[in-house]
Amino acid sequence: MALGNPSPLPLPFHLLSFLLLLFLSLPCHVTTTNIQHGVVRKPAPDFPIFQEAPEFRNGNSCSKERIHICMTLDSNYLRGTMAAVLSILQHSSCPENVEFHFLWARFEPQVFTTIRSTFPYLKFNTYRFESSRVRGKISKSIRQALDQPLNYARIYLSDILPGYVKRVIYLDSDIVVVDDIAKLWEVDLEGKVLAAPEYCQADFMVYFTELFWNDKELNRTFEGRKPCYFNTGVMVMDVEKWREGKYREKVEAWMTVQKQKRIYHLGSLPPFLLVLAGRLKSVDHRWNQHGLGGDNLEGKCRSLHPGPISLLHWSGKGKPWLRLDSRRPCSVDHLWAPYDLYHSNTHALEE
């Protein structure tokens, strides 16, 4: 049963100005849930408008255990984030137990306003990710979007999230969930720091350069394990184990090597593979139908992989909202469209 909730009342302008100044002065890891975001009446001409989502109540008996989900927050991918959040809530058996943690690198007040007005009932916190943490550590990759500092924020979750978050599901913004997210949350990590679908049939060698494989010392990195490709856009992380095992430092160490020697091409993924491939808990493939955005250069259409599906992932260059708007969508993009809450500004202002 879906129930609507009224939007928050607007604040006086002088109080809004004070709150925005206060927000800017907050330390980088302070949560900001208590700040009222639903206050901007007239959006910027180029800022998207979203319709309010219903409040879902899907289960008859729910425990009080929170499910923590972390995503990045950026105006360029906001439309994808909104669809992802809606899909998670719609298919969750206990949506009231889901708590979102959004990481942002640029202060964009309208983004926070939009989340609050679109999901008035949503439990969420926001955290600033300091881009300076990765300044000088990022190497140019084959696609500019992969070089953005926020793309590396997933490495720092144990430093950013509050202490009560012991486990977290990290999700990219270009996904939709079509199953109960609690099933992924409840996966047994079996003492591992990370869980994700593995794809052992993929050619693992293509993720690293010839320089890497020809270096006698570097190519011994995977000795003693059976490395398989996994996608970092869908991960279950034991936050405490990540911190205690100093995995951030291990990933950063490989980023430093990359600055000295060109050993890979793909942004934040390869250092994760170097540290964790063959050392994580494997999850059913249904939880990451990845690659629906095509490759990283052209973004050509791809069909679904065979088998059951719990999560659709438009990793790659092509994004469903852009292809739908261009009126040249791929067939899989129509699976994303039902979760799109976007309204054009012209339509919204006329209403």
Short mmCIF file of C-alpha atoms in Angstrom, two decimals:
data_model
loop_
_atom_site.label_atom_id
_atom_site.label_comp_id
_atom_site.label_asym_id
_atom_site.label_seq_id
_atom_site.Cartn_x
_atom_site.Cartn_y
_atom_site.Cartn_z
CA MET A 1 0.00 0.00 0.00
CA ALA A 2 1.41 3.39 -0.96
CA LEU A 3 0.75 6.43 1.18
CA GLY A 4 1.57 10.05 0.33
CA ASN A 5 3.31 12.43 2.71
CA PRO A 6 3.05 16.24 2.56
CA SER A 7 6.21 18.11 1.59
CA PRO A 8 8.07 20.04 4.34
CA LEU A 9 6.98 23.64 4.84
CA PRO A 10 9.34 26.24 3.32
CA LEU A 11 11.64 28.12 5.69
CA PRO A 12 11.97 31.93 5.80
CA PHE A 13 14.69 33.18 3.45
CA HIS A 14 16.88 34.62 6.25
CA LEU A 15 16.80 31.29 8.07
CA LEU A 16 17.63 29.44 4.85
CA SER A 17 20.67 31.68 4.29
CA PHE A 18 21.88 31.03 7.83
CA LEU A 19 21.46 27.25 7.44
CA LEU A 20 23.34 27.20 4.15
CA LEU A 21 26.24 29.11 5.69
CA LEU A 22 26.17 26.74 8.64
CA PHE A 23 26.23 23.75 6.29
CA LEU A 24 29.27 25.08 4.46
CA SER A 25 31.14 25.42 7.76
CA LEU A 26 30.50 21.82 8.83
CA PRO A 27 33.45 19.38 9.03
CA CYS A 28 33.68 17.04 6.04
CA HIS A 29 32.22 13.95 7.70
CA VAL A 30 29.32 15.43 9.64
CA THR A 31 25.85 14.20 8.70
CA THR A 32 23.30 16.78 7.66
CA THR A 33 19.95 15.04 7.84
CA ASN A 34 18.48 17.67 10.15
CA ILE A 35 18.95 20.49 7.66
CA GLN A 36 15.70 21.27 5.89
CA HIS A 37 16.33 20.93 2.17
CA GLY A 38 12.80 21.41 0.82
CA VAL A 39 12.96 25.18 0.50
CA VAL A 40 13.78 26.19 -3.07
CA ARG A 41 10.62 27.22 -4.89
CA LYS A 42 12.03 28.23 -8.27
CA PRO A 43 14.67 25.87 -9.60
CA ALA A 44 17.46 26.99 -11.88
CA PRO A 45 16.42 26.83 -15.55
CA ASP A 46 18.67 23.87 -16.27
CA PHE A 47 17.96 21.92 -13.08
CA PRO A 48 15.69 18.85 -13.37
CA ILE A 49 12.37 18.59 -11.57
CA PHE A 50 11.15 15.30 -10.12
CA GLN A 51 7.68 14.23 -9.08
CA GLU A 52 7.17 13.16 -5.47
CA ALA A 53 7.47 9.41 -4.94
CA PRO A 54 4.91 7.50 -2.89
CA GLU A 55 5.77 6.22 0.57
CA PHE A 56 5.93 2.44 0.37
CA ARG A 57 4.81 0.07 3.13
CA ASN A 58 5.39 -3.37 1.72
CA GLY A 59 5.79 -5.73 4.71
CA ASN A 60 3.48 -6.77 7.51
CA SER A 61 6.19 -7.48 10.08
CA CYS A 62 9.56 -5.74 10.02
CA SER A 63 12.43 -5.84 12.48
CA LYS A 64 14.25 -2.69 13.57
CA GLU A 65 17.48 -3.65 11.83
CA ARG A 66 18.64 -0.91 9.49
CA ILE A 67 19.90 -1.63 5.99
CA HIS A 68 22.61 0.88 5.14
CA ILE A 69 23.08 1.87 1.49
CA CYS A 70 25.76 4.27 0.30
CA MET A 71 25.70 6.15 -3.01
CA THR A 72 27.41 9.21 -4.41
CA LEU A 73 25.45 12.38 -5.08
CA ASP A 74 26.10 14.59 -8.07
CA SER A 75 23.79 16.71 -10.22
CA ASN A 76 25.07 15.03 -13.39
CA TYR A 77 23.83 11.64 -12.19
CA LEU A 78 20.92 12.80 -10.03
CA ARG A 79 18.29 11.39 -12.38
CA GLY A 80 19.89 7.97 -12.08
CA THR A 81 20.15 8.24 -8.30
CA MET A 82 16.46 9.09 -8.01
CA ALA A 83 15.46 6.07 -10.08
CA ALA A 84 17.77 3.83 -8.05
CA VAL A 85 16.33 4.98 -4.72
CA LEU A 86 12.76 4.54 -5.96
CA SER A 87 13.48 1.01 -7.19
CA ILE A 88 15.06 0.00 -3.89
CA LEU A 89 12.13 1.27 -1.84
CA GLN A 90 9.48 -0.13 -4.17
CA HIS A 91 10.85 -3.68 -4.04
CA SER A 92 11.99 -3.72 -0.41
CA SER A 93 9.96 -5.82 2.02
CA CYS A 94 10.67 -3.24 4.74
CA PRO A 95 11.49 0.08 3.03
CA GLU A 96 11.20 1.93 6.35
CA ASN A 97 14.34 0.06 7.49
CA VAL A 98 16.49 1.37 4.64
CA GLU A 99 18.86 4.23 5.48
CA PHE A 100 20.75 5.98 2.70
CA HIS A 101 24.18 7.59 3.01
CA PHE A 102 24.98 10.04 0.21
CA LEU A 103 28.50 11.28 -0.50
CA TRP A 104 28.97 14.62 -2.25
CA ALA A 105 32.03 16.52 -3.48
CA ARG A 106 30.42 19.76 -4.67
CA PHE A 107 27.96 21.68 -2.52
CA GLU A 108 24.80 21.82 -4.63
CA PRO A 109 21.86 22.95 -2.43
CA GLN A 110 19.27 22.10 -5.09
CA VAL A 111 20.39 18.47 -5.09
CA PHE A 112 19.59 18.16 -1.38
CA THR A 113 16.34 20.04 -1.87
CA THR A 114 15.33 17.69 -4.65
CA ILE A 115 15.95 14.55 -2.59
CA ARG A 116 13.89 15.88 0.30
CA SER A 117 10.99 17.01 -1.88
CA THR A 118 10.98 13.85 -3.99
CA PHE A 119 11.27 11.48 -1.00
CA PRO A 120 9.88 13.45 2.00
CA TYR A 121 9.88 10.36 4.22
CA LEU A 122 13.38 9.09 3.27
CA LYS A 123 15.92 8.29 5.99
CA PHE A 124 19.19 9.69 4.71
CA ASN A 125 22.42 11.38 5.71
CA THR A 126 24.81 13.38 3.56
CA TYR A 127 28.57 13.59 3.89
CA ARG A 128 31.13 15.76 2.22
CA PHE A 129 33.91 13.92 0.40
CA GLU A 130 37.04 16.03 0.28
CA SER A 131 38.38 15.89 -3.28
CA SER A 132 41.78 16.78 -1.87
CA ARG A 133 42.01 13.24 -0.51
CA VAL A 134 42.67 11.94 -4.02
CA ARG A 135 44.35 14.99 -5.51
CA GLY A 136 47.56 13.88 -7.15
CA LYS A 137 46.57 10.21 -6.88
CA ILE A 138 44.20 9.95 -9.85
CA SER A 139 45.65 8.90 -13.19
CA LYS A 140 43.94 9.75 -16.45
CA SER A 141 41.78 6.87 -17.71
CA ILE A 142 40.05 6.07 -20.99
CA ARG A 143 36.86 7.96 -20.02
CA GLN A 144 36.72 11.34 -18.27
CA ALA A 145 33.79 10.34 -16.05
CA LEU A 146 36.01 7.72 -14.43
CA ASP A 147 38.53 10.38 -13.39
CA GLN A 148 36.18 12.36 -11.15
CA PRO A 149 37.26 12.43 -7.47
CA LEU A 150 33.81 11.27 -6.33
CA ASN A 151 34.34 8.06 -8.28
CA TYR A 152 37.05 7.20 -5.75
CA ALA A 153 34.95 7.96 -2.64
CA ARG A 154 34.07 4.27 -2.22
CA ILE A 155 37.66 3.68 -1.11
CA TYR A 156 37.13 5.94 1.92
CA LEU A 157 33.81 4.69 3.31
CA SER A 158 35.34 3.50 6.59
CA ASP A 159 36.72 7.02 7.17
CA ILE A 160 33.50 8.82 6.25
CA LEU A 161 30.54 6.80 7.54
CA PRO A 162 29.56 7.10 11.23
CA GLY A 163 30.62 4.43 13.71
CA TYR A 164 27.20 2.80 13.96
CA VAL A 165 27.44 1.68 10.32
CA LYS A 166 29.18 -1.69 10.58
CA ARG A 167 28.12 -3.01 7.16
CA VAL A 168 27.11 -1.10 4.05
CA ILE A 169 25.92 -1.82 0.53
CA TYR A 170 27.67 0.46 -1.96
CA LEU A 171 25.75 1.11 -5.19
CA ASP A 172 26.48 3.13 -8.30
CA SER A 173 23.89 5.66 -9.46
CA ASP A 174 23.16 3.92 -12.77
CA ILE A 175 21.34 0.91 -11.33
CA VAL A 176 17.81 -0.20 -10.57
CA VAL A 177 16.96 -2.93 -8.08
CA VAL A 178 14.11 -5.28 -8.97
CA ASP A 179 14.30 -7.52 -5.90
CA ASP A 180 14.28 -7.13 -2.13
CA ILE A 181 17.56 -5.43 -1.19
CA ALA A 182 17.44 -7.26 2.16
CA LYS A 183 18.51 -10.42 0.33
CA LEU A 184 21.78 -8.77 -0.67
CA TRP A 185 22.18 -7.20 2.77
CA GLU A 186 21.90 -10.59 4.48
CA VAL A 187 24.65 -12.29 2.44
CA ASP A 188 27.12 -14.19 4.64
CA LEU A 189 30.51 -12.55 4.19
CA GLU A 190 32.19 -15.60 5.76
CA GLY A 191 34.81 -13.41 7.38
CA LYS A 192 35.68 -11.56 4.16
CA VAL A 193 35.84 -7.78 3.94
CA LEU A 194 33.85 -7.56 0.71
CA ALA A 195 31.12 -9.40 -1.20
CA ALA A 196 30.27 -8.92 -4.87
CA PRO A 197 29.38 -10.95 -7.95
CA GLU A 198 32.50 -12.39 -9.60
CA TYR A 199 32.88 -13.03 -13.32
CA CYS A 200 35.60 -15.62 -13.73
CA GLN A 201 34.82 -16.16 -17.42
CA ALA A 202 35.94 -12.59 -18.20
CA ASP A 203 39.44 -12.06 -19.60
CA PHE A 204 41.15 -10.76 -16.48
CA MET A 205 44.32 -9.80 -18.33
CA VAL A 206 42.64 -6.96 -20.27
CA TYR A 207 42.25 -4.88 -17.11
CA PHE A 208 46.00 -4.32 -16.90
CA THR A 209 48.63 -3.14 -19.35
CA GLU A 210 51.39 -5.14 -20.99
CA LEU A 211 53.81 -3.27 -18.75
CA PHE A 212 52.13 -4.84 -15.72
CA TRP A 213 52.15 -8.38 -17.08
CA ASN A 214 55.72 -8.08 -18.38
CA ASP A 215 57.06 -6.85 -15.05
CA LYS A 216 58.34 -9.91 -13.17
CA GLU A 217 57.63 -8.38 -9.78
CA LEU A 218 54.21 -6.91 -10.56
CA ASN A 219 52.78 -9.96 -12.29
CA ARG A 220 53.41 -11.99 -9.13
CA THR A 221 50.71 -9.92 -7.40
CA PHE A 222 48.05 -12.59 -7.93
CA GLU A 223 50.16 -15.58 -6.93
CA GLY A 224 48.36 -17.87 -4.49
CA ARG A 225 44.85 -16.74 -5.47
CA LYS A 226 42.41 -17.20 -8.32
CA PRO A 227 41.60 -13.64 -9.39
CA CYS A 228 38.31 -12.93 -11.12
CA TYR A 229 36.84 -9.69 -12.38
CA PHE A 230 34.22 -8.02 -10.16
CA ASN A 231 32.41 -4.73 -10.59
CA THR A 232 32.82 -2.16 -7.79
CA GLY A 233 29.42 -0.59 -8.51
CA VAL A 234 27.68 -3.21 -6.36
CA MET A 235 29.48 -4.27 -3.18
CA VAL A 236 28.66 -5.34 0.36
CA MET A 237 31.40 -4.09 2.68
CA ASP A 238 32.31 -4.94 6.26
CA VAL A 239 33.25 -1.39 7.24
CA GLU A 240 35.14 -2.36 10.37
CA LYS A 241 37.21 -5.01 8.58
CA TRP A 242 38.00 -2.52 5.81
CA ARG A 243 39.29 -0.08 8.41
CA GLU A 244 41.15 -2.63 10.53
CA GLY A 245 42.71 -4.31 7.49
CA LYS A 246 43.93 -0.94 6.17
CA TYR A 247 42.40 -1.64 2.78
CA ARG A 248 42.23 2.06 1.95
CA GLU A 249 45.99 2.27 2.29
CA LYS A 250 46.43 -0.87 0.16
CA VAL A 251 44.30 0.55 -2.66
CA GLU A 252 46.06 3.92 -2.43
CA ALA A 253 49.44 2.16 -2.67
CA TRP A 254 48.47 0.77 -6.08
CA MET A 255 47.26 4.22 -7.16
CA THR A 256 50.74 5.49 -6.35
CA VAL A 257 52.30 2.73 -8.48
CA GLN A 258 49.97 3.71 -11.32
CA LYS A 259 51.28 7.28 -11.19
CA GLN A 260 54.82 5.94 -11.62
CA LYS A 261 54.06 3.17 -14.13
CA ARG A 262 51.04 2.93 -16.42
CA ILE A 263 49.73 -0.47 -15.25
CA TYR A 264 45.97 -0.04 -15.98
CA HIS A 265 43.45 2.14 -17.84
CA LEU A 266 40.16 2.07 -15.92
CA GLY A 267 39.84 4.54 -13.03
CA SER A 268 39.17 3.17 -9.55
CA LEU A 269 38.38 -0.44 -10.56
CA PRO A 270 41.88 -1.91 -11.17
CA PRO A 271 43.35 -1.05 -7.75
CA PHE A 272 40.36 -2.81 -6.17
CA LEU A 273 41.10 -5.85 -8.34
CA LEU A 274 44.77 -5.77 -7.38
CA VAL A 275 43.93 -5.83 -3.68
CA LEU A 276 40.80 -7.98 -3.55
CA ALA A 277 40.38 -10.13 -6.67
CA GLY A 278 40.25 -13.73 -5.48
CA ARG A 279 39.85 -12.65 -1.86
CA LEU A 280 36.20 -11.67 -1.62
CA LYS A 281 32.91 -13.44 -1.00
CA SER A 282 31.25 -14.24 -4.31
CA VAL A 283 27.59 -13.26 -4.74
CA ASP A 284 25.07 -14.59 -7.26
CA HIS A 285 25.35 -12.88 -10.66
CA ARG A 286 21.70 -11.85 -10.45
CA TRP A 287 22.84 -8.98 -8.20
CA ASN A 288 24.77 -7.21 -10.93
CA GLN A 289 23.52 -7.41 -14.51
CA HIS A 290 26.33 -5.05 -15.46
CA GLY A 291 27.50 -3.64 -18.76
CA LEU A 292 24.08 -2.44 -19.94
CA GLY A 293 25.64 0.94 -20.78
CA GLY A 294 27.91 -0.70 -23.34
CA ASP A 295 31.68 -0.27 -23.43
CA ASN A 296 33.58 2.73 -22.08
CA LEU A 297 34.26 4.24 -25.50
CA GLU A 298 31.08 4.05 -27.58
CA GLY A 299 28.35 2.82 -25.23
CA LYS A 300 26.75 0.57 -27.82
CA CYS A 301 23.62 -1.38 -26.94
CA ARG A 302 23.97 -4.69 -25.16
CA SER A 303 21.39 -7.34 -24.36
CA LEU A 304 20.73 -8.93 -21.00
CA HIS A 305 22.85 -11.82 -19.80
CA PRO A 306 20.91 -15.10 -19.37
CA GLY A 307 19.64 -15.98 -15.92
CA PRO A 308 17.53 -14.41 -13.14
CA ILE A 309 17.89 -10.69 -12.41
CA SER A 310 17.78 -8.79 -9.12
CA LEU A 311 19.75 -5.68 -10.12
CA LEU A 312 20.24 -3.99 -13.50
CA HIS A 313 23.41 -1.93 -13.95
CA TRP A 314 24.11 0.49 -16.81
CA SER A 315 27.87 0.47 -16.30
CA GLY A 316 29.70 1.73 -19.38
CA LYS A 317 29.38 4.95 -21.34
CA GLY A 318 25.67 4.78 -22.25
CA LYS A 319 23.17 5.92 -19.60
CA PRO A 320 19.48 5.08 -20.00
CA TRP A 321 18.13 8.57 -19.27
CA LEU A 322 20.37 10.12 -21.93
CA ARG A 323 19.53 7.51 -24.54
CA LEU A 324 15.81 7.78 -23.80
CA ASP A 325 15.94 11.58 -24.09
CA SER A 326 17.77 11.31 -27.41
CA ARG A 327 14.95 9.03 -28.64
CA ARG A 328 17.54 6.43 -29.54
CA PRO A 329 17.21 4.07 -26.59
CA CYS A 330 18.48 0.53 -26.35
CA SER A 331 15.89 -2.14 -25.60
CA VAL A 332 17.21 -2.56 -22.02
CA ASP A 333 16.66 1.15 -21.32
CA HIS A 334 12.90 0.55 -21.26
CA LEU A 335 13.48 -1.53 -18.10
CA TRP A 336 14.84 1.61 -16.42
CA ALA A 337 12.12 3.98 -17.64
CA PRO A 338 9.35 2.94 -15.14
CA TYR A 339 11.53 4.22 -12.26
CA ASP A 340 12.23 7.61 -13.85
CA LEU A 341 10.69 10.37 -11.72
CA TYR A 342 11.90 13.19 -13.96
CA HIS A 343 9.61 16.00 -15.09
CA SER A 344 10.77 18.72 -17.47
CA ASN A 345 11.09 22.17 -15.90
CA THR A 346 8.64 23.65 -18.36
CA HIS A 347 5.98 21.11 -17.45
CA ALA A 348 6.60 21.52 -13.72
CA LEU A 349 6.44 25.30 -13.76
CA GLU A 350 3.22 25.27 -15.81
CA GLU A 351 1.60 23.13 -13.12
#
